Coordinates of C-alpha atoms and ligand atoms in Angstrom, one line a residue:
M1 CA 14.0 6.8 8.9
K2 CA 11.6 8.6 6.0
I3 CA 9.0 6.5 4.8
L4 CA 7.1 7.5 1.7
V5 CA 3.3 6.3 2.0
L6 CA 0.8 5.8 -1.3
N7 CA -2.6 5.6 -1.6
C8 CA -3.4 4.9 -5.2
G9 CA -6.1 4.7 -6.5
S10 CA -7.3 3.7 -10.5
S11 CA -6.6 7.5 -11.8
S12 CA -4.9 9.0 -8.5
L13 CA -2.2 8.7 -6.1
K14 CA -2.0 10.2 -3.0
Y15 CA 1.5 10.5 -0.8
Q16 CA 2.9 11.6 2.3
L17 CA 6.6 11.4 3.2
I18 CA 6.8 10.8 7.3
D19 CA 10.1 11.3 9.3
M20 CA 9.7 8.6 12.0
E21 CA 12.0 10.3 14.3
D22 CA 9.2 12.2 15.7
E23 CA 6.5 11.0 12.8
S24 CA 6.5 14.7 11.4
V25 CA 5.1 14.8 7.7
L26 CA 7.5 16.7 5.6
A27 CA 5.6 16.9 2.4
K28 CA 2.3 15.4 1.5
G29 CA 0.3 15.6 -1.8
L30 CA -1.6 14.4 -4.5
C31 CA -1.8 13.3 -8.5
E32 CA -4.6 13.6 -10.2
R33 CA -6.1 12.4 -13.4
I34 CA -3.5 9.3 -14.1
G35 CA -3.9 8.2 -17.6
I36 CA -6.5 11.0 -19.0
D37 CA -6.1 15.0 -20.1
G38 CA -5.3 16.8 -17.5
S39 CA -3.3 15.2 -15.0
K40 CA -2.0 17.5 -12.2
L41 CA 0.3 17.2 -9.4
T42 CA -0.6 19.6 -6.1
H43 CA 2.7 18.7 -3.5
R44 CA 2.8 20.6 -0.4
P45 CA 6.1 20.6 1.6
T46 CA 6.1 21.2 5.5
G47 CA 6.9 24.8 5.8
K48 CA 7.2 25.9 2.3
D49 CA 4.8 27.2 -0.5
R50 CA 2.5 24.8 -2.1
Y51 CA 3.7 23.7 -5.7
E52 CA 1.6 22.3 -8.8
I53 CA 2.1 21.3 -12.4
E54 CA -0.1 20.2 -14.9
T55 CA 2.0 17.7 -16.9
P56 CA 0.9 14.5 -19.1
M57 CA 1.3 11.4 -16.7
P58 CA 0.5 8.5 -18.9
N59 CA 0.8 5.6 -16.4
H60 CA 1.2 5.7 -12.4
Q61 CA 5.2 5.1 -12.7
V62 CA 5.4 8.5 -14.2
A63 CA 3.4 9.8 -11.3
V64 CA 5.9 8.1 -8.9
E65 CA 8.2 9.5 -11.1
L66 CA 7.0 13.4 -10.7
V67 CA 6.4 12.9 -7.0
L68 CA 10.3 12.0 -6.1
Q69 CA 11.4 14.8 -8.3
A70 CA 9.0 16.8 -6.1
L71 CA 10.3 15.6 -3.0
L72 CA 14.3 16.2 -4.3
S73 CA 13.7 19.4 -6.2
K74 CA 15.7 22.3 -4.9
D75 CA 12.9 24.7 -4.2
H76 CA 9.8 22.6 -2.8
G77 CA 11.9 19.5 -2.3
V78 CA 12.4 17.7 1.7
I79 CA 14.9 15.2 0.8
E80 CA 18.0 15.3 -1.0
S81 CA 18.4 11.9 -2.0
A82 CA 16.1 9.0 -2.8
D83 CA 18.5 7.0 -0.4
E84 CA 16.8 9.1 2.6
I85 CA 13.4 7.2 2.0
G86 CA 14.0 4.0 4.0
A87 CA 10.8 2.2 2.7
V88 CA 7.6 2.9 0.9
G89 CA 4.2 2.0 2.6
H90 CA 1.5 0.7 0.4
R91 CA -2.3 1.1 1.3
V92 CA -4.2 -1.7 -0.2
L93 CA -7.9 -2.4 -0.4
H94 CA -8.2 -6.0 0.1
G95 CA -5.8 -9.2 1.3
G96 CA -8.4 -12.2 0.7
K97 CA -8.7 -14.8 3.4
E98 CA -5.0 -15.0 2.9
I99 CA -3.8 -12.0 4.0
T100 CA -4.4 -11.2 8.1
K101 CA -1.8 -8.3 8.6
S102 CA 0.7 -5.9 7.0
C103 CA 3.7 -7.3 5.3
V104 CA 6.8 -7.0 3.0
V105 CA 5.4 -6.9 -0.4
T106 CA 6.6 -10.3 -2.4
P107 CA 6.2 -12.1 -5.6
Y108 CA 3.7 -14.6 -3.1
V109 CA 1.6 -11.0 -1.5
K110 CA 1.6 -9.2 -5.2
A111 CA 0.0 -12.7 -6.2
V112 CA -2.7 -12.6 -3.5
I113 CA -3.3 -8.8 -4.5
R114 CA -3.7 -10.0 -7.9
E115 CA -6.1 -13.0 -6.9
C116 CA -8.1 -10.2 -4.7
F117 CA -9.1 -8.3 -8.4
D118 CA -12.7 -9.7 -8.1
L119 CA -13.2 -8.8 -4.5
G120 CA -11.9 -5.1 -4.5
P121 CA -12.1 -4.3 -8.1
L122 CA -12.2 -0.5 -8.4
H123 CA -9.2 -1.0 -6.1
N124 CA -7.1 -3.5 -5.9
P125 CA -5.4 -3.3 -9.8
A126 CA -4.6 0.3 -9.0
N127 CA -3.0 -0.6 -5.7
L128 CA -1.1 -3.1 -7.6
I129 CA 0.2 -0.9 -10.1
G130 CA 1.2 1.6 -7.3
I131 CA 3.5 -1.3 -6.1
E132 CA 5.4 -1.7 -9.4
A133 CA 5.2 1.7 -10.3
V134 CA 7.6 2.0 -7.5
E135 CA 9.3 -0.9 -8.0
A136 CA 10.1 0.6 -11.3
A137 CA 11.4 4.1 -9.9
M138 CA 13.2 2.6 -6.9
P139 CA 14.3 -1.0 -7.7
G140 CA 15.3 -2.5 -4.3
K141 CA 13.7 -0.4 -1.9
P142 CA 11.6 -2.3 0.9
N143 CA 7.9 -2.0 0.1
V144 CA 5.2 -2.4 2.7
A145 CA 1.6 -3.4 1.9
V146 CA -1.1 -2.4 4.4
F147 CA -4.3 -3.9 3.8
D148 CA -7.8 -2.4 4.6
T149 CA -9.3 -5.7 5.4
S150 CA -6.2 -6.8 7.9
F151 CA -8.0 -6.0 10.9
G152 CA -11.5 -7.4 10.2
M153 CA -9.6 -10.7 10.0
G154 CA -9.5 -10.4 14.1
M155 CA -13.3 -11.5 13.8
E156 CA -14.0 -15.1 14.8
P157 CA -16.5 -17.3 12.4
K158 CA -19.5 -16.4 14.6
A159 CA -18.8 -13.0 13.2
Y160 CA -17.5 -13.0 9.8
R161 CA -19.5 -16.1 8.2
Y162 CA -22.8 -15.3 6.4
A163 CA -25.4 -18.3 7.1
I164 CA -25.0 -19.4 3.7
P165 CA -23.9 -22.8 1.9
D166 CA -20.3 -23.1 2.9
K167 CA -19.2 -23.7 -1.1
Y168 CA -19.6 -19.8 -1.0
Y169 CA -17.0 -19.2 1.5
D170 CA -14.8 -22.0 0.9
E171 CA -14.7 -21.4 -3.1
Y172 CA -15.2 -17.9 -3.5
G173 CA -14.4 -16.4 -0.1
V174 CA -17.9 -15.2 0.7
R175 CA -17.6 -13.8 4.2
R176 CA -17.2 -10.6 5.8
Y177 CA -13.9 -9.0 5.5
G178 CA -14.7 -5.1 7.3
F179 CA -13.3 -1.9 5.7
H180 CA -11.4 1.1 6.9
G181 CA -9.5 -1.8 9.0
T182 CA -6.3 0.8 9.3
S183 CA -8.3 3.8 10.5
H184 CA -10.3 1.3 12.9
D185 CA -6.7 -0.3 14.1
F186 CA -5.4 3.0 14.7
V187 CA -8.2 4.8 16.4
S188 CA -8.9 1.7 18.6
H189 CA -5.3 1.5 19.5
E190 CA -5.1 5.3 20.6
A191 CA -8.0 4.9 22.8
L192 CA -6.4 2.6 24.4
K193 CA -3.9 4.6 25.5
Y194 CA -5.7 8.1 25.6
L195 CA -8.3 6.8 27.6
N196 CA -6.0 4.6 29.7
L197 CA -8.1 1.5 29.2
D198 CA -6.8 -2.1 30.1
P199 CA -4.3 -2.6 26.6
E200 CA -5.4 -6.1 26.8
K201 CA -9.0 -6.3 27.5
G202 CA -9.8 -2.6 27.2
K203 CA -13.4 -2.7 25.0
V204 CA -14.2 0.2 22.4
I205 CA -16.5 0.8 19.8
V206 CA -15.1 3.1 17.3
C207 CA -17.6 5.3 14.8
H208 CA -15.8 5.9 11.5
L209 CA -18.0 8.7 9.8
G210 CA -16.8 9.7 7.1
N211 CA -18.2 9.4 2.9
G212 CA -17.7 5.9 3.8
A213 CA -19.0 4.8 7.6
S214 CA -18.5 2.1 9.2
I215 CA -18.2 0.6 13.3
S216 CA -16.4 -1.4 14.7
A217 CA -15.8 -3.3 18.7
S218 CA -12.5 -4.2 19.4
V219 CA -11.1 -5.7 22.6
G220 CA -7.2 -5.3 23.4
G221 CA -7.1 -3.7 19.8
V222 CA -8.0 -6.7 18.3
C223 CA -12.0 -6.8 16.1
V224 CA -14.4 -8.5 17.1
D225 CA -17.0 -7.1 14.8
T226 CA -17.4 -4.3 12.1
S227 CA -20.1 -3.3 10.1
M228 CA -18.7 -3.8 6.5
G229 CA -19.2 -7.1 4.9
L230 CA -17.9 -8.3 1.7
T231 CA -17.9 -5.3 0.0
P232 CA -17.9 -2.1 1.6
L233 CA -21.7 -1.6 1.0
E234 CA -22.7 -3.4 4.0
G235 CA -23.5 -1.2 7.8
L236 CA -24.3 1.9 8.4
I237 CA -26.0 4.5 6.2
M238 CA -23.1 6.3 4.0
G239 CA -22.7 9.7 2.0
T240 CA -24.0 7.7 -1.1
R241 CA -23.9 3.9 0.3
S242 CA -26.9 2.7 1.5
G243 CA -25.8 0.6 4.1
D244 CA -27.6 -2.6 5.0
V245 CA -30.5 -4.0 2.7
D246 CA -32.2 -6.9 2.2
A247 CA -30.7 -8.7 -0.1
A248 CA -33.8 -9.3 -2.0
V249 CA -34.1 -5.4 -2.6
V250 CA -31.6 -6.1 -5.2
Q251 CA -33.3 -8.9 -7.1
Y252 CA -36.9 -6.4 -7.2
I253 CA -35.4 -3.6 -8.5
T254 CA -33.5 -5.2 -10.7
N255 CA -36.6 -6.9 -12.6
K256 CA -38.7 -3.8 -11.6
E257 CA -36.3 -1.6 -14.0
G258 CA -35.2 -4.3 -16.4
C259 CA -31.7 -3.2 -15.8
T260 CA -28.7 -5.7 -14.9
V261 CA -27.7 -6.3 -11.4
N262 CA -24.5 -4.1 -11.5
D263 CA -26.7 -1.6 -12.1
T264 CA -28.6 -1.9 -9.2
L265 CA -26.0 -2.3 -7.2
N266 CA -24.2 1.1 -8.4
I267 CA -27.3 2.8 -7.3
L268 CA -26.7 1.3 -4.2
N269 CA -23.4 2.4 -4.1
K270 CA -23.2 5.4 -5.8
Q271 CA -26.8 7.2 -5.5
S272 CA -28.5 6.2 -2.1
G273 CA -27.4 7.1 1.5
M274 CA -27.7 10.4 2.7
A275 CA -27.7 11.8 -0.9
A276 CA -31.0 10.0 -1.7
L277 CA -32.5 10.4 1.7
S278 CA -32.0 14.0 1.9
G279 CA -32.3 14.7 -1.5
V280 CA -29.6 17.8 -0.6
S281 CA -26.3 16.2 -0.8
S282 CA -24.0 13.4 0.6
D283 CA -21.8 16.3 2.4
F284 CA -23.3 16.1 6.4
R285 CA -22.1 20.4 5.8
D286 CA -24.9 20.8 3.4
I287 CA -27.5 18.5 5.4
E288 CA -27.0 20.6 8.5
A289 CA -27.3 23.4 6.6
A290 CA -30.7 22.3 5.5
I291 CA -31.5 20.8 9.0
N292 CA -30.9 24.4 10.2
A293 CA -33.2 25.9 7.5
G294 CA -36.0 23.3 8.3
N295 CA -35.8 21.1 5.4
E296 CA -37.8 18.0 6.2
K297 CA -36.3 15.2 4.4
A298 CA -33.2 16.6 5.5
I299 CA -34.3 15.9 9.3
M300 CA -35.6 12.6 8.3
A301 CA -32.1 11.9 6.6
M302 CA -30.4 12.7 9.7
D303 CA -32.7 11.0 12.1
A304 CA -32.4 7.7 9.8
Y305 CA -28.8 7.9 9.9
V306 CA -28.5 8.2 13.6
H307 CA -31.2 5.2 14.2
R308 CA -28.9 3.1 12.0
L309 CA -25.4 3.9 14.1
V310 CA -26.9 3.6 17.6
K311 CA -28.7 0.1 16.4
Y312 CA -25.2 -0.7 15.7
I313 CA -23.9 0.5 18.9
G314 CA -26.5 -0.9 21.1
A315 CA -25.8 -4.2 19.2
Y316 CA -21.7 -3.8 19.6
N317 CA -22.2 -3.0 23.4
T318 CA -23.8 -6.1 24.1
I319 CA -21.6 -8.4 21.8
L320 CA -18.7 -6.4 24.2
K321 CA -20.8 -7.3 27.4
G322 CA -20.9 -3.8 28.0
A323 CA -18.0 -1.3 26.2
D324 CA -15.7 0.9 27.9
A325 CA -15.5 3.6 25.4
I326 CA -17.2 4.8 22.3
V327 CA -14.8 6.9 19.6
F328 CA -15.8 9.2 16.8
T329 CA -13.3 9.4 13.9
A330 CA -13.1 10.8 10.7
G331 CA -14.9 13.8 8.8
V332 CA -18.0 13.7 10.6
G333 CA -17.4 12.1 13.6
E334 CA -14.2 14.8 14.1
N335 CA -16.2 17.7 13.0
G336 CA -19.7 17.0 13.3
P337 CA -21.3 17.7 17.0
M338 CA -24.7 17.1 16.1
V339 CA -24.4 13.7 15.1
R340 CA -22.1 13.2 18.3
R341 CA -24.8 15.0 20.3
M342 CA -27.9 13.5 18.5
V343 CA -26.3 9.6 19.4
C344 CA -25.1 10.7 23.0
E345 CA -28.7 11.4 23.8
Y346 CA -30.0 7.9 22.8
L347 CA -27.5 6.8 25.1
E348 CA -28.2 8.5 27.9
F349 CA -30.5 5.7 29.3
L350 CA -27.0 3.3 29.5
G351 CA -25.8 6.2 31.6
V352 CA -23.5 7.9 29.1
K353 CA -23.3 11.7 29.5
I354 CA -21.3 14.3 27.9
N355 CA -20.4 17.7 28.0
E356 CA -22.0 19.7 25.8
E357 CA -19.6 22.7 25.7
E358 CA -16.6 20.0 24.8
N359 CA -18.7 18.8 21.7
L360 CA -19.3 21.8 20.2
K361 CA -15.3 22.5 20.3
A362 CA -14.5 19.6 19.6
F363 CA -13.1 19.9 15.5
G364 CA -10.4 17.4 14.5
K365 CA -8.8 16.6 17.9
Q366 CA -8.3 14.5 20.5
V367 CA -11.4 15.6 23.0
V368 CA -13.1 13.2 26.0
L369 CA -16.4 14.3 25.4
S370 CA -18.0 12.6 28.5
T371 CA -18.1 13.7 32.1
P372 CA -16.4 11.8 34.6
D373 CA -19.8 10.0 36.0
S374 CA -20.7 8.5 32.3
T375 CA -21.0 5.3 32.4
I376 CA -18.9 4.7 28.7
K377 CA -16.3 7.2 28.2
V378 CA -17.0 8.9 25.0
A379 CA -14.2 10.6 22.5
V380 CA -13.1 12.3 19.4
I381 CA -9.8 10.7 18.2
P382 CA -8.6 11.7 14.8
T383 CA -8.0 9.1 12.3
N384 CA -4.5 9.2 10.8
E385 CA -4.5 6.3 8.1
E386 CA -1.2 7.4 6.6
L387 CA 0.5 7.5 9.9
A388 CA -0.9 4.0 10.7
I389 CA 0.7 2.7 7.6
A390 CA 4.0 4.5 7.9
R391 CA 4.2 3.3 11.7
D392 CA 3.4 -1.0 10.3
T393 CA 6.0 -0.3 7.2
L394 CA 8.7 1.0 9.7
K395 CA 8.0 -2.0 12.0
L396 CA 8.1 -4.4 9.7
V397 CA 11.3 -2.9 7.6
L398 CA 13.2 -3.1 11.4
A399 CA 12.0 -6.2 12.4
P400 CA 13.6 -9.5 12.0
K401 CA 11.7 -11.9 10.0
A402 CA 8.9 -13.5 12.1
P403 CA 8.7 -17.4 11.3
E404 CA 5.3 -16.5 10.2
M405 CA 6.5 -14.1 7.5
E406 CA 8.4 -16.9 5.8
E407 CA 4.9 -17.4 4.2
N408 CA 4.7 -14.8 2.1
D409 CA 8.1 -15.9 0.7
K410 CA 6.4 -18.7 -1.4
T411 CA 6.6 -18.2 -4.7
E412 CA 3.5 -17.0 -6.8
N413 CA 3.1 -20.4 -8.0
E414 CA 2.3 -21.9 -4.5
I415 CA -0.5 -20.1 -3.8
Ligands
ADP501 P1 -13.8 9.8 3.2 O1 -12.3 9.9 3.5 O2 -14.8 8.7 3.5 O3 -14.0 10.4 1.8 P2 -13.6 11.9 5.3 O4 -13.3 11.3 6.2 O5 -13.1 12.9 4.6 O6 -14.3 11.4 4.0 O7 -15.0 12.4 5.8 C1 -16.1 13.6 4.8 C2 -17.2 14.1 5.2 O8 -17.0 14.6 6.5 C3 -17.7 15.2 4.2 O9 -18.4 14.5 3.7 C4 -18.9 15.8 5.2 O10 -20.1 15.3 5.3 C5 -17.6 15.4 6.4 N1 -17.3 16.9 7.3 C6 -15.9 17.4 7.0 N2 -16.1 18.6 7.6 C7 -17.3 18.9 8.1 C8 -17.7 19.7 9.1 N3 -17.5 20.5 9.8 N4 -19.2 19.5 9.9 C9 -19.7 18.0 9.6 N5 -19.3 17.8 8.7 C10 -18.1 17.7 8.1

């Protein structure tokens, strides 16, 4: 079966068509500037030339139709009929407290995605628009929603509750949800296989270090703790996000600047992190170049980044009562030997040892970095969120309906 994977943003749509026979990518691409001037589709069919077209895309439905045309085109297409697409898997940011796993889209599931607009104001509306665009363009095609928050739903209350009055949890769903769940889920399960760990009991720490960054601790692939919270702001230092700060910082800056809470949160989300600390860039390639040139702010920023990261690794190693493996993934994790080396040097006191030659060679591929006598295995495992979404989609489309899925057949009015 071929599965189309869609990741809709407010003005963008990323897609991949995956042949699940061998999990190969038949084509992938991106629609940019949807709803604004200068809309553009870039389509990359495997084994054929890249195709780009600038054409108006007033909304996501037009974008979905253009994607279908590109996939079906004689010159740069990869399928002959839309019937070859067995199902569509959608990346959805937030499923709130209601949804704990990927599910076939029903009116109930759409209503939950809508209910969570407040929790994911930038993503959930676009995710729902994407689902409805496919429903209009390919009526009857099964749609599956794969939630970024599902993995974090594995946490127990002691990990997900903030120590604030019940009312805010009960009435507004204020808890830790965790994000990058599709990636953490995929990489922790890959780690269990790749590193020959017990599939039920293997204890893995995954460091997802991209522009956004988060870390998770899991046992047998089930999340025990993860660093992002109600929103993706909590946790590690990121490209432009501060990660953990004393909540009173928000009040203090807001009062001092005479601005709004939203303005201050915007600063913490978009003007902070490595960009702010280094004064150079949010991109680790620029930061590493600045460090190599002796830039002191960049050196301090990297030290702060690693300090926060090892603080979390230490905490998660304790929560797990001793991790079996630490895995690096995403842009920086897969391509950044400097961060990996600095982290592992901190962990030497625990008996962690890596082979620096392997570390220097590890770019975007699965590699074991640790030496055989290391107390904790260390590896790089590339994430593949699209494949994870396609696998969940296939599983749900092929599976007979599980009893708990009946829940999702509730009508919109029943939630
Ligand atoms: P996201 O999906 O969160 O946007 P990615 O996982 O694609 O982010 O990671 C992007 C980041 O990866 C870039 O900001 C850059 O800092 C980092 N990166 C990419 N390539 C390299 C490299 N060769 N060396 C160091 N960092 C890299």
